[in-house]
PDB file of C-alpha atoms in Angstrom:
ATOM      1  CA  GLN I   1      85.046 113.261  -5.629  1.00 69.00           C
ATOM      2  CA  VAL I   2      86.930 115.061  -2.887  1.00 75.00           C
ATOM      3  CA  GLN I   3      88.997 113.031  -0.483  1.00 86.00           C
ATOM      4  CA  LEU I   4      91.312 113.921   2.356  1.00 94.00           C
ATOM      5  CA  VAL I   5      94.176 111.581   3.103  1.00 95.00           C
ATOM      6  CA  GLU I   6      95.912 111.530   6.472  1.00 96.00           C
ATOM      7  CA  SER I   7      99.373 110.140   7.199  1.00 95.00           C
ATOM      8  CA  GLY I   8     101.866 110.045  10.038  1.00 96.00           C
ATOM      9  CA  GLY I   9     100.079 108.114  12.754  1.00 94.00           C
ATOM     10  CA  GLY I  10     101.758 105.367  14.726  1.00 97.00           C
ATOM     11  CA  LEU I  11     102.901 104.092  18.096  1.00 98.00           C
ATOM     12  CA  VAL I  12     104.990 106.284  20.361  1.00 98.00           C
ATOM     13  CA  GLN I  13     105.990 106.331  24.022  1.00 98.00           C
ATOM     14  CA  ALA I  14     104.659 108.954  26.385  1.00 98.00           C
ATOM     15  CA  GLY I  15     106.654 112.146  26.027  1.00 98.00           C
ATOM     16  CA  GLY I  16     107.399 111.455  22.382  1.00 98.00           C
ATOM     17  CA  SER I  17     106.328 113.273  19.227  1.00 98.00           C
ATOM     18  CA  LEU I  18     104.446 112.538  16.049  1.00 98.00           C
ATOM     19  CA  ARG I  19     103.604 114.619  13.004  1.00 98.00           C
ATOM     20  CA  LEU I  20     100.320 114.122  11.165  1.00 98.00           C
ATOM     21  CA  SER I  21      99.756 115.368   7.655  1.00 98.00           C
ATOM     22  CA  CYS I  22      96.648 115.728   5.529  1.00 96.00           C
ATOM     23  CA  ALA I  23      96.346 116.401   1.831  1.00 93.00           C
ATOM     24  CA  PRO I  24      93.431 116.374  -0.580  1.00 89.00           C
ATOM     25  CA  SER I  25      93.079 113.992  -3.488  1.00 86.00           C
ATOM     26  CA  GLY I  26      90.627 114.001  -6.323  1.00 78.00           C
ATOM     27  CA  ARG I  27      89.104 117.191  -7.628  1.00 76.00           C
ATOM     28  CA  THR I  28      90.219 120.530  -6.267  1.00 72.00           C
ATOM     29  CA  PHE I  29      87.932 122.598  -4.087  1.00 77.00           C
ATOM     30  CA  ARG I  30      88.004 125.876  -2.239  1.00 85.00           C
ATOM     31  CA  VAL I  31      88.974 125.494   1.396  1.00 90.00           C
ATOM     32  CA  ASN I  32      88.698 128.213   4.011  1.00 93.00           C
ATOM     33  CA  ALA I  33      89.743 126.200   7.044  1.00 95.00           C
ATOM     34  CA  MET I  34      91.111 122.801   7.986  1.00 96.00           C
ATOM     35  CA  GLY I  35      91.018 121.009  11.271  1.00 97.00           C
ATOM     36  CA  TRP I  36      91.824 117.885  13.228  1.00 98.00           C
ATOM     37  CA  PHE I  37      89.441 115.889  15.358  1.00 98.00           C
ATOM     38  CA  ARG I  38      89.980 112.659  17.251  1.00 98.00           C
ATOM     39  CA  ARG I  39      87.942 109.808  18.620  1.00 98.00           C
ATOM     40  CA  ALA I  40      89.103 107.434  21.329  1.00 96.00           C
ATOM     41  CA  PRO I  41      87.346 104.079  21.808  1.00 90.00           C
ATOM     42  CA  GLY I  42      84.064 104.576  23.653  1.00 92.00           C
ATOM     43  CA  ASN I  43      84.248 108.360  23.359  1.00 94.00           C
ATOM     44  CA  ASP I  44      82.621 110.932  21.119  1.00 95.00           C
ATOM     45  CA  ARG I  45      84.605 112.667  18.420  1.00 96.00           C
ATOM     46  CA  GLU I  46      86.321 115.732  19.849  1.00 97.00           C
ATOM     47  CA  PHE I  47      87.936 118.809  18.415  1.00 98.00           C
ATOM     48  CA  VAL I  48      91.739 119.010  18.522  1.00 98.00           C
ATOM     49  CA  ALA I  49      92.934 121.975  16.438  1.00 98.00           C
ATOM     50  CA  ALA I  50      92.017 124.058  13.408  1.00 98.00           C
ATOM     51  CA  ILE I  51      93.468 126.676  11.121  1.00 96.00           C
ATOM     52  CA  ARG I  52      91.621 129.244   9.021  1.00 95.00           C
ATOM     53  CA  TRP I  53      93.491 130.759   6.108  1.00 90.00           C
ATOM     54  CA  THR I  54      91.844 134.159   6.559  1.00 86.00           C
ATOM     55  CA  GLY I  55      93.857 135.984   9.172  1.00 81.00           C
ATOM     56  CA  ALA I  56      96.040 132.917   9.775  1.00 84.00           C
ATOM     57  CA  TYR I  57      93.748 132.078  12.678  1.00 94.00           C
ATOM     58  CA  THR I  58      94.382 128.961  14.756  1.00 96.00           C
ATOM     59  CA  GLU I  59      92.352 127.338  17.485  1.00 97.00           C
ATOM     60  CA  TYR I  60      93.169 124.526  19.930  1.00 98.00           C
ATOM     61  CA  ALA I  61      91.431 122.346  22.436  1.00 98.00           C
ATOM     62  CA  ASP I  62      92.560 123.126  25.979  1.00 97.00           C
ATOM     63  CA  SER I  63      93.846 119.568  26.362  1.00 97.00           C
ATOM     64  CA  VAL I  64      96.435 119.990  23.606  1.00 98.00           C
ATOM     65  CA  LYS I  65      97.299 123.662  23.873  1.00 97.00           C
ATOM     66  CA  ASP I  66     101.062 124.241  24.239  1.00 95.00           C
ATOM     67  CA  ARG I  67     101.779 120.666  23.076  1.00 98.00           C
ATOM     68  CA  PHE I  68     100.286 120.520  19.568  1.00 98.00           C
ATOM     69  CA  THR I  69     100.866 122.929  16.700  1.00 98.00           C
ATOM     70  CA  ILE I  70      98.746 123.145  13.558  1.00 98.00           C
ATOM     71  CA  SER I  71     100.098 124.611  10.342  1.00 96.00           C
ATOM     72  CA  GLY I  72      99.071 124.532   6.731  1.00 94.00           C
ATOM     73  CA  ASP I  73      99.647 125.498   3.148  1.00 91.00           C
ATOM     74  CA  ASN I  74      96.844 127.627   1.768  1.00 88.00           C
ATOM     75  CA  ALA I  75      97.846 127.084  -1.859  1.00 88.00           C
ATOM     76  CA  LYS I  76      97.882 123.295  -1.566  1.00 89.00           C
ATOM     77  CA  ASN I  77      95.100 122.907   1.019  1.00 89.00           C
ATOM     78  CA  THR I  78      97.332 120.759   3.166  1.00 93.00           C
ATOM     79  CA  VAL I  79      97.531 120.768   6.941  1.00 96.00           C
ATOM     80  CA  THR I  80      99.997 119.373   9.466  1.00 98.00           C
ATOM     81  CA  LEU I  81      99.619 118.654  13.163  1.00 98.00           C
ATOM     82  CA  GLN I  82     102.849 118.535  15.146  1.00 98.00           C
ATOM     83  CA  MET I  83     102.222 116.687  18.395  1.00 98.00           C
ATOM     84  CA  ASN I  84     104.818 116.946  21.151  1.00 98.00           C
ATOM     85  CA  ASN I  85     104.920 115.614  24.700  1.00 98.00           C
ATOM     86  CA  LEU I  86     102.301 113.029  23.847  1.00 98.00           C
ATOM     87  CA  LYS I  87     100.316 111.456  26.662  1.00 98.00           C
ATOM     88  CA  PRO I  88      98.459 108.119  26.822  1.00 97.00           C
ATOM     89  CA  GLU I  89      95.172 110.061  26.828  1.00 97.00           C
ATOM     90  CA  ASP I  90      96.054 111.349  23.344  1.00 98.00           C
ATOM     91  CA  THR I  91      95.533 107.818  22.017  1.00 98.00           C
ATOM     92  CA  ALA I  92      92.790 107.982  19.380  1.00 98.00           C
ATOM     93  CA  ALA I  93      91.988 107.876  15.705  1.00 98.00           C
ATOM     94  CA  TYR I  94      92.767 111.315  14.294  1.00 98.00           C
ATOM     95  CA  TYR I  95      90.688 112.745  11.473  1.00 98.00           C
ATOM     96  CA  CYS I  96      91.447 115.597   9.120  1.00 97.00           C
ATOM     97  CA  ALA I  97      88.591 117.835   8.005  1.00 96.00           C
ATOM     98  CA  ALA I  98      88.102 120.722   5.594  1.00 95.00           C
ATOM     99  CA  SER I  99      85.563 123.525   5.595  1.00 94.00           C
ATOM    100  CA  THR I 100      84.456 125.557   2.585  1.00 92.00           C
ATOM    101  CA  THR I 101      82.787 128.191   4.778  1.00 89.00           C
ATOM    102  CA  ILE I 102      84.425 131.071   6.610  1.00 87.00           C
ATOM    103  CA  TRP I 103      83.482 130.523  10.246  1.00 88.00           C
ATOM    104  CA  PRO I 104      84.597 132.777  13.110  1.00 87.00           C
ATOM    105  CA  PHE I 105      85.289 129.714  15.268  1.00 90.00           C
ATOM    106  CA  LEU I 106      86.039 126.171  14.222  1.00 93.00           C
ATOM    107  CA  LYS I 107      85.376 123.688  17.012  1.00 96.00           C
ATOM    108  CA  ARG I 108      82.158 122.094  15.764  1.00 96.00           C
ATOM    109  CA  SER I 109      82.349 119.045  13.517  1.00 96.00           C
ATOM    110  CA  ASP I 110      79.258 120.165  11.568  1.00 96.00           C
ATOM    111  CA  GLN I 111      81.238 123.155  10.305  1.00 95.00           C
ATOM    112  CA  TYR I 112      83.316 120.858   8.121  1.00 96.00           C
ATOM    113  CA  ASP I 113      82.331 119.537   4.713  1.00 93.00           C
ATOM    114  CA  TYR I 114      84.983 116.925   3.971  1.00 93.00           C
ATOM    115  CA  TRP I 115      86.650 114.313   6.133  1.00 95.00           C
ATOM    116  CA  GLY I 116      89.523 111.873   5.910  1.00 95.00           C
ATOM    117  CA  GLN I 117      89.430 108.217   6.849  1.00 95.00           C
ATOM    118  CA  GLY I 118      91.533 108.698   9.955  1.00 96.00           C
ATOM    119  CA  THR I 119      94.968 107.689  11.168  1.00 97.00           C
ATOM    120  CA  GLN I 120      95.631 105.910  14.452  1.00 98.00           C
ATOM    121  CA  VAL I 121      97.820 107.426  17.144  1.00 98.00           C
ATOM    122  CA  THR I 122      98.740 105.204  20.079  1.00 98.00           C
ATOM    123  CA  VAL I 123     100.730 106.512  23.035  1.00 98.00           C
ATOM    124  CA  SER I 124     102.120 103.951  25.453  1.00 97.00           C
ATOM    125  CA  SER I 125     102.852 104.749  29.072  1.00 94.00           C
TER     126      SER I 125
END
């Protein structure tokens, strides 16, 4: 069984930084892209950032562009999300996801095959 495990969430003041990490456990599988989504209470799940190994392509939601940076290790299928200048509106449960398909763009949740359980990020004002 494939599992993704997130770590690095927590409580931080506005303007602070956090670093989220995601790594697979269980059996190995071929990954072509990994991404982060988030869900705040009462809201739908929304795309945050993604990275595709082919072409080292990255994609960001407008709300986090220039503040968040996604990076990853192709060989280990791990991904990291560096979040700087955090705002209270970034408060949400953050979920890691992995896709086994090569997509040109990566913002849709149905493009991903595996998901983590989520890690909570809370930003106080």
